[in-house]
mmCIF file of C-alpha atoms in Angstrom:
data_model
loop_
_atom_site.group_PDB
_atom_site.id
_atom_site.type_symbol
_atom_site.label_atom_id
_atom_site.label_comp_id
_atom_site.label_asym_id
_atom_site.label_seq_id
_atom_site.Cartn_x
_atom_site.Cartn_y
_atom_site.Cartn_z
ATOM 1 C CA MET A 95 141.686 83.153 90.023
ATOM 2 C CA ALA A 96 138.005 84.149 89.913
ATOM 3 C CA ALA A 97 135.531 81.625 88.553
ATOM 4 C CA LEU A 98 134.528 83.084 85.170
ATOM 5 C CA PRO A 99 138.014 83.076 83.596
ATOM 6 C CA LEU A 100 138.356 79.405 84.531
ATOM 7 C CA LEU A 101 135.136 78.565 82.696
ATOM 8 C CA LEU A 102 136.113 80.551 79.618
ATOM 9 C CA ALA A 103 139.551 78.911 79.617
ATOM 10 C CA GLY A 104 138.016 75.432 79.629
ATOM 11 C CA ARG A 105 139.238 74.578 83.142
ATOM 12 C CA PHE A 106 135.880 73.201 84.169
ATOM 13 C CA ASP A 107 136.764 71.290 87.345
ATOM 14 C CA GLU A 108 138.578 74.331 88.722
ATOM 15 C CA TRP A 109 135.690 76.587 87.652
ATOM 16 C CA LEU A 110 133.148 74.469 89.486
ATOM 17 C CA ALA A 111 135.274 74.364 92.625
ATOM 18 C CA ALA A 112 135.862 78.122 92.558
ATOM 19 C CA GLY A 113 132.287 79.045 91.722
ATOM 20 C CA ALA A 114 130.228 76.618 93.764
ATOM 21 C CA THR A 115 132.170 76.102 96.992
ATOM 22 C CA PRO A 116 131.413 77.050 99.597
ATOM 23 C CA PRO A 117 127.747 77.569 98.699
ATOM 24 C CA PRO A 118 127.067 81.319 98.651
ATOM 25 C CA PRO A 119 124.394 82.970 100.776
ATOM 26 C CA LEU A 120 122.862 84.384 97.580
ATOM 27 C CA TRP A 121 123.014 83.755 93.859
ATOM 28 C CA LEU A 122 122.203 86.978 91.998
ATOM 29 C CA PHE A 123 121.188 86.849 88.340
ATOM 30 C CA VAL A 124 121.929 90.216 86.749
ATOM 31 C CA HIS A 125 119.254 90.185 84.079
ATOM 32 C CA VAL A 126 120.192 92.082 80.925
ATOM 33 C CA PRO A 127 116.877 92.695 79.105
ATOM 34 C CA LYS A 128 115.958 90.385 76.218
ATOM 35 C CA THR A 129 118.525 87.683 76.886
ATOM 36 C CA ALA A 130 115.968 84.947 77.676
ATOM 37 C CA GLY A 131 116.450 85.846 81.324
ATOM 38 C CA SER A 132 112.795 85.582 82.322
ATOM 39 C CA SER A 133 112.701 82.027 81.026
ATOM 40 C CA LEU A 134 115.990 81.189 82.734
ATOM 41 C CA THR A 135 114.782 82.647 86.031
ATOM 42 C CA ALA A 136 111.585 80.599 85.903
ATOM 43 C CA GLU A 137 113.587 77.416 85.336
ATOM 44 C CA ILE A 138 116.193 78.079 88.037
ATOM 45 C CA ALA A 139 113.709 79.253 90.663
ATOM 46 C CA THR A 140 112.078 75.820 90.714
ATOM 47 C CA GLY A 141 115.285 74.300 92.076
ATOM 48 C CA LEU A 142 116.921 77.199 93.913
ATOM 49 C CA ASN A 143 114.533 78.698 96.406
ATOM 50 C CA PRO A 144 113.434 80.774 98.194
ATOM 51 C CA TYR A 145 113.549 83.219 95.277
ATOM 52 C CA ARG A 146 113.104 87.008 95.261
ATOM 53 C CA SER A 147 112.323 89.161 92.249
ATOM 54 C CA LEU A 148 113.960 92.594 92.266
ATOM 55 C CA HIS A 149 111.272 94.470 90.375
ATOM 56 C CA ILE A 150 109.807 97.960 90.254
ATOM 57 C CA ASP A 151 106.475 99.506 89.332
ATOM 58 C CA HIS A 152 107.078 100.898 85.843
ATOM 59 C CA LEU A 153 103.976 103.076 86.133
ATOM 60 C CA ASP A 154 105.373 104.897 89.175
ATOM 61 C CA ARG A 155 106.716 108.235 87.927
ATOM 62 C CA SER A 156 107.414 109.745 91.347
ATOM 63 C CA ARG A 157 111.162 109.154 90.938
ATOM 64 C CA PRO A 158 113.582 107.791 88.318
ATOM 65 C CA ALA A 159 113.748 104.064 87.679
ATOM 66 C CA LEU A 160 117.263 103.766 89.105
ATOM 67 C CA GLU A 161 116.054 105.222 92.392
ATOM 68 C CA ARG A 162 113.111 102.830 92.424
ATOM 69 C CA TYR A 163 115.591 99.970 92.004
ATOM 70 C CA ASP A 164 117.650 101.455 94.854
ATOM 71 C CA ALA A 165 114.557 101.120 97.050
ATOM 72 C CA ALA A 166 113.830 97.595 95.806
ATOM 73 C CA VAL A 167 117.371 96.563 96.703
ATOM 74 C CA GLU A 168 117.147 98.047 100.199
ATOM 75 C CA GLU A 169 113.845 96.222 100.732
ATOM 76 C CA ALA A 170 115.474 93.000 99.551
ATOM 77 C CA LEU A 171 118.368 93.420 101.982
ATOM 78 C CA LEU A 172 115.956 93.874 104.872
ATOM 79 C CA ALA A 173 113.946 90.850 103.746
ATOM 80 C CA HIS A 174 117.087 88.711 103.428
ATOM 81 C CA ALA A 175 118.190 89.661 106.935
ATOM 82 C CA ALA A 176 114.812 88.569 108.300
ATOM 83 C CA GLU A 177 114.329 85.450 106.184
ATOM 84 C CA PRO A 178 117.159 84.620 103.765
ATOM 85 C CA PHE A 179 116.432 83.762 100.153
ATOM 86 C CA ARG A 180 118.928 81.845 98.010
ATOM 87 C CA PHE A 181 118.276 83.320 94.577
ATOM 88 C CA ALA A 182 117.365 86.780 93.301
ATOM 89 C CA SER A 183 117.142 88.381 89.890
ATOM 90 C CA GLY A 184 116.181 91.638 88.260
ATOM 91 C CA HIS A 185 117.069 94.300 85.704
ATOM 92 C CA VAL A 186 119.418 95.851 88.242
ATOM 93 C CA GLN A 187 122.335 97.994 87.187
ATOM 94 C CA GLN A 188 125.828 97.693 88.562
ATOM 95 C CA ARG A 189 125.332 100.100 91.450
ATOM 96 C CA HIS A 190 122.514 97.885 92.695
ATOM 97 C CA VAL A 191 124.642 94.780 92.221
ATOM 98 C CA ALA A 192 127.422 96.371 94.273
ATOM 99 C CA ARG A 193 124.984 97.302 97.047
ATOM 100 C CA LEU A 194 123.580 93.775 97.231
ATOM 101 C CA ALA A 195 127.050 92.237 97.243
ATOM 102 C CA ALA A 196 128.133 94.580 100.038
ATOM 103 C CA GLY A 197 124.967 93.949 102.027
ATOM 104 C CA ILE A 198 125.138 90.167 101.632
ATOM 105 C CA PRO A 199 128.848 89.282 101.673
ATOM 106 C CA GLY A 200 129.674 86.231 99.597
ATOM 107 C CA THR A 201 126.962 86.899 97.004
ATOM 108 C CA ARG A 202 127.863 85.321 93.665
ATOM 109 C CA LEU A 203 126.881 86.747 90.322
ATOM 110 C CA PHE A 204 125.842 85.316 86.989
ATOM 111 C CA SER A 205 124.358 86.723 83.800
ATOM 112 C CA MET A 206 123.539 86.056 80.151
ATOM 113 C CA LEU A 207 124.504 87.969 77.021
ATOM 114 C CA ARG A 208 123.023 88.174 73.543
ATOM 115 C CA GLU A 209 124.419 89.436 70.247
ATOM 116 C CA PRO A 210 123.919 93.200 70.710
ATOM 117 C CA ALA A 211 122.122 94.033 67.451
ATOM 118 C CA SER A 212 119.672 91.165 67.966
ATOM 119 C CA ARG A 213 119.147 92.206 71.572
ATOM 120 C CA LEU A 214 118.414 95.782 70.497
ATOM 121 C CA VAL A 215 115.815 94.669 67.963
ATOM 122 C CA SER A 216 114.129 92.405 70.491
ATOM 123 C CA ASP A 217 114.096 95.124 73.154
ATOM 124 C CA TYR A 218 112.664 97.678 70.720
ATOM 125 C CA LEU A 219 109.847 95.355 69.683
ATOM 126 C CA TYR A 220 109.130 94.317 73.267
ATOM 127 C CA GLN A 221 108.873 97.887 74.526
ATOM 128 C CA ARG A 222 106.287 98.613 71.809
ATOM 129 C CA SER A 223 104.298 95.435 72.438
ATOM 130 C CA PRO A 224 101.229 94.910 74.651
ATOM 131 C CA MET A 225 103.513 92.996 77.030
ATOM 132 C CA HIS A 226 105.155 96.267 78.130
ATOM 133 C CA PRO A 227 103.222 98.439 80.616
ATOM 134 C CA LEU A 228 104.313 101.650 78.873
ATOM 135 C CA ALA A 229 103.836 100.467 75.287
ATOM 136 C CA GLU A 230 101.472 103.247 74.217
ATOM 137 C CA GLU A 231 103.801 105.922 75.545
ATOM 138 C CA VAL A 232 106.791 104.247 73.898
ATOM 139 C CA ARG A 233 105.025 104.180 70.542
ATOM 140 C CA ARG A 234 104.238 107.887 70.789
ATOM 141 C CA ARG A 235 107.720 108.869 71.892
ATOM 142 C CA ILE A 236 109.737 106.462 69.731
ATOM 143 C CA PRO A 237 108.144 106.198 66.288
ATOM 144 C CA ASP A 238 110.648 103.790 64.742
ATOM 145 C CA PHE A 239 113.805 101.743 65.227
ATOM 146 C CA ASP A 240 116.053 104.624 64.176
ATOM 147 C CA ALA A 241 114.636 106.787 66.953
ATOM 148 C CA PHE A 242 115.183 103.937 69.419
ATOM 149 C CA LEU A 243 118.852 103.717 68.432
ATOM 150 C CA ASP A 244 119.258 107.427 69.158
ATOM 151 C CA LEU A 245 118.170 107.075 72.796
ATOM 152 C CA PRO A 246 121.226 107.446 75.081
ATOM 153 C CA GLY A 247 119.727 105.028 77.604
ATOM 154 C CA GLN A 248 119.602 102.237 75.023
ATOM 155 C CA ARG A 249 123.299 102.427 74.160
ATOM 156 C CA ASN A 250 125.581 99.800 75.701
ATOM 157 C CA ARG A 251 122.618 98.473 77.642
ATOM 158 C CA ALA A 252 124.323 95.250 78.720
ATOM 159 C CA ALA A 253 127.357 97.116 80.007
ATOM 160 C CA ARG A 254 125.132 99.401 82.084
ATOM 161 C CA HIS A 255 123.886 96.371 83.980
ATOM 162 C CA LEU A 256 127.189 94.546 84.297
ATOM 163 C CA VAL A 257 129.998 97.042 84.908
ATOM 164 C CA PRO A 258 130.509 100.294 86.847
ATOM 165 C CA ALA A 259 129.160 103.512 85.354
ATOM 166 C CA ALA A 260 132.642 105.031 85.165
ATOM 167 C CA ILE A 261 133.776 102.217 82.866
ATOM 168 C CA VAL A 262 130.694 102.665 80.689
ATOM 169 C CA ALA A 263 131.304 106.421 80.470
ATOM 170 C CA ALA A 264 134.932 105.848 79.495
ATOM 171 C CA GLY A 265 134.037 103.162 76.959
ATOM 172 C CA ASP A 266 136.929 101.110 78.318
ATOM 173 C CA ALA A 267 136.439 97.604 76.932
ATOM 174 C CA ALA A 268 139.514 96.145 78.636
ATOM 175 C CA ALA A 269 138.360 97.439 82.023
ATOM 176 C CA ALA A 270 134.835 96.146 81.416
ATOM 177 C CA ILE A 271 136.066 92.650 80.591
ATOM 178 C CA ALA A 272 138.436 92.689 83.572
ATOM 179 C CA HIS A 273 135.537 93.660 85.851
ATOM 180 C CA LEU A 274 133.389 90.792 84.596
ATOM 181 C CA GLU A 275 136.185 88.270 84.972
ATOM 182 C CA ALA A 276 136.916 89.462 88.507
ATOM 183 C CA HIS A 277 133.327 89.505 89.763
ATOM 184 C CA TYR A 278 131.205 86.946 87.895
ATOM 185 C CA ALA A 279 131.024 83.205 88.410
ATOM 186 C CA PHE A 280 129.219 82.602 85.111
ATOM 187 C CA ILE A 281 128.203 84.460 81.963
ATOM 188 C CA GLY A 282 126.433 82.516 79.239
ATOM 189 C CA VAL A 283 125.261 83.482 75.774
ATOM 190 C CA GLN A 284 121.731 83.187 74.471
ATOM 191 C CA GLU A 285 122.989 81.807 71.164
ATOM 192 C CA ARG A 286 124.136 78.738 73.133
ATOM 193 C CA TYR A 287 121.239 78.801 75.564
ATOM 194 C CA ALA A 288 120.803 75.051 76.068
ATOM 195 C CA LEU A 289 124.488 74.501 76.847
ATOM 196 C CA SER A 290 124.683 77.667 78.950
ATOM 197 C CA PHE A 291 121.675 76.529 80.965
ATOM 198 C CA ARG A 292 123.126 73.069 81.473
ATOM 199 C CA ALA A 293 126.447 74.460 82.716
ATOM 200 C CA LEU A 294 124.660 76.925 84.976
ATOM 201 C CA CYS A 295 122.639 74.118 86.561
ATOM 202 C CA ALA A 296 125.903 72.331 87.357
ATOM 203 C CA LEU A 297 127.280 75.475 88.976
ATOM 204 C CA LEU A 298 124.146 76.152 91.008
ATOM 205 C CA GLY A 299 123.761 72.535 92.059
ATOM 206 C CA VAL A 300 120.228 72.213 90.729
ATOM 207 C CA ALA A 301 118.888 69.279 88.766
ATOM 208 C CA HIS A 302 119.186 69.802 85.035
ATOM 209 C CA ARG A 303 116.405 69.143 82.613
ATOM 210 C CA PRO A 304 116.036 70.532 79.096
ATOM 211 C CA PRO A 305 114.730 74.102 79.446
ATOM 212 C CA VAL A 306 111.059 74.447 78.581
ATOM 213 C CA ALA A 307 109.931 77.801 80.001
ATOM 214 C CA ARG A 308 109.452 80.557 77.427
ATOM 215 C CA MET A 309 108.579 83.722 79.295
ATOM 216 C CA ARG A 310 108.074 87.253 77.961
ATOM 217 C CA VAL A 311 108.248 86.068 74.342
ATOM 218 C CA ASN A 312 106.869 88.672 71.926
ATOM 219 C CA SER A 313 105.274 86.764 69.057
ATOM 220 C CA GLU A 314 103.066 89.579 67.750
ATOM 221 C CA ALA A 315 105.648 91.587 65.794
ATOM 222 C CA ALA A 316 106.820 89.115 63.168
ATOM 223 C CA ALA A 317 106.452 91.492 60.223
ATOM 224 C CA GLU A 318 108.214 94.370 61.946
ATOM 225 C CA ARG A 319 110.932 92.030 63.188
ATOM 226 C CA ALA A 320 111.498 90.726 59.650
ATOM 227 C CA GLU A 321 111.661 94.271 58.279
ATOM 228 C CA ILE A 322 114.285 95.335 60.801
ATOM 229 C CA ALA A 323 116.226 92.097 60.339
ATOM 230 C CA ALA A 324 116.416 92.820 56.615
ATOM 231 C CA ARG A 325 117.687 96.319 57.345
ATOM 232 C CA LEU A 326 120.482 94.942 59.523
ATOM 233 C CA SER A 327 122.161 93.719 56.339
ATOM 234 C CA ASP A 328 122.750 97.390 55.459
ATOM 235 C CA PRO A 329 126.414 98.071 56.327
ATOM 236 C CA ALA A 330 125.598 101.654 57.284
ATOM 237 C CA LEU A 331 123.007 100.587 59.871
ATOM 238 C CA ALA A 332 125.257 97.830 61.194
ATOM 239 C CA ALA A 333 128.094 100.332 61.575
ATOM 240 C CA ARG A 334 125.783 102.781 63.336
ATOM 241 C CA ILE A 335 124.686 100.131 65.842
ATOM 242 C CA GLU A 336 128.264 99.030 66.445
ATOM 243 C CA ALA A 337 129.515 102.584 66.954
ATOM 244 C CA ALA A 338 126.766 103.381 69.457
ATOM 245 C CA ASN A 339 127.233 100.087 71.315
ATOM 246 C CA ALA A 340 130.962 99.507 71.067
ATOM 247 C CA LEU A 341 131.313 98.429 74.684
ATOM 248 C CA ASP A 342 128.487 95.890 74.449
ATOM 249 C CA MET A 343 130.003 94.581 71.223
ATOM 250 C CA ALA A 344 133.432 94.154 72.814
ATOM 251 C CA ILE A 345 132.034 92.386 75.881
ATOM 252 C CA TYR A 346 129.845 90.095 73.810
ATOM 253 C CA HIS A 347 132.540 89.143 71.310
ATOM 254 C CA HIS A 348 135.006 88.420 74.122
ATOM 255 C CA VAL A 349 132.605 86.079 75.891
ATOM 256 C CA ALA A 350 130.979 84.522 72.798
ATOM 257 C CA SER A 351 134.301 83.720 71.134
ATOM 258 C CA ARG A 352 135.359 81.790 74.209
ATOM 259 C CA TRP A 353 132.046 79.948 74.297
ATOM 260 C CA ASP A 354 132.743 78.925 70.701
ATOM 261 C CA ALA A 355 136.057 77.455 71.858
ATOM 262 C CA ILE A 356 134.761 75.668 74.962
ATOM 263 C CA ALA A 357 131.387 74.423 73.697
ATOM 264 C CA ALA A 358 132.446 70.932 72.632
ATOM 265 C CA PRO A 359 134.729 70.163 75.606
ATOM 266 C CA LEU A 360 132.175 71.633 78.026
ATOM 267 C CA GLU A 361 129.435 69.406 76.653
ATOM 268 C CA ALA A 362 131.722 66.388 76.982
ATOM 269 C CA TRP A 363 132.614 67.366 80.548
ATOM 270 C CA LEU A 364 128.949 67.736 81.471
ATOM 271 C CA ASP A 365 128.186 64.345 79.899
ATOM 272 C CA ARG A 366 130.770 62.723 82.182
ATOM 273 C CA ARG A 367 129.323 64.204 85.370
#
């Protein structure tokens, strides 16, 4: 059995054995935007190095972003062949994940999820904030949250990073969950960040300390965030978000419900280590 189902079933000793041994040549964090991934990366990179960021120049319009990530991945493979790094992360989509895993056999994957409506709100506000290199363009092109929800590229955003494009296109939740359980060693949830981080440290074999890094936190949009949060109580808007992001919802609820079940025994298991 792959590692992730063992974790979600509460079989922690078996999960650790399956996920951590033998040590992989590369741990790849598939970073779904606005899941506290920048903070997590900063924490993990202190204990799991060398580290490589899989990033692109967002101001480069010479080719689509996916193609720029293709190039970043090829550069990373060449760099790893010359001087291996142990940990990499980035907003890569599944085709990039597959290429890295094929190029570095034995690569192990982990990721984090967040409740999809909350993730959407956070991503919308971030893209309009001074922290984003294209904020002015985003504000011109996307005047409000409703317009953001209508963007095809923002639908099922987590699934686009985690599972093959054919599964996303089909909206096949069962296939998406099966893919995650077959290929990932760990998937945590932001709503249980402290426990997720602690379990991840055990898996990666890095010293655990309470997480302190808070990276890419947008604190300048409190009023707009509160306004959108109030709107989320509208059943019509909630239904619209769920319909447009059904695959993300299914993936999240599958994983989060199991975290609800394992949280207490996992904490006890970690305490005994």
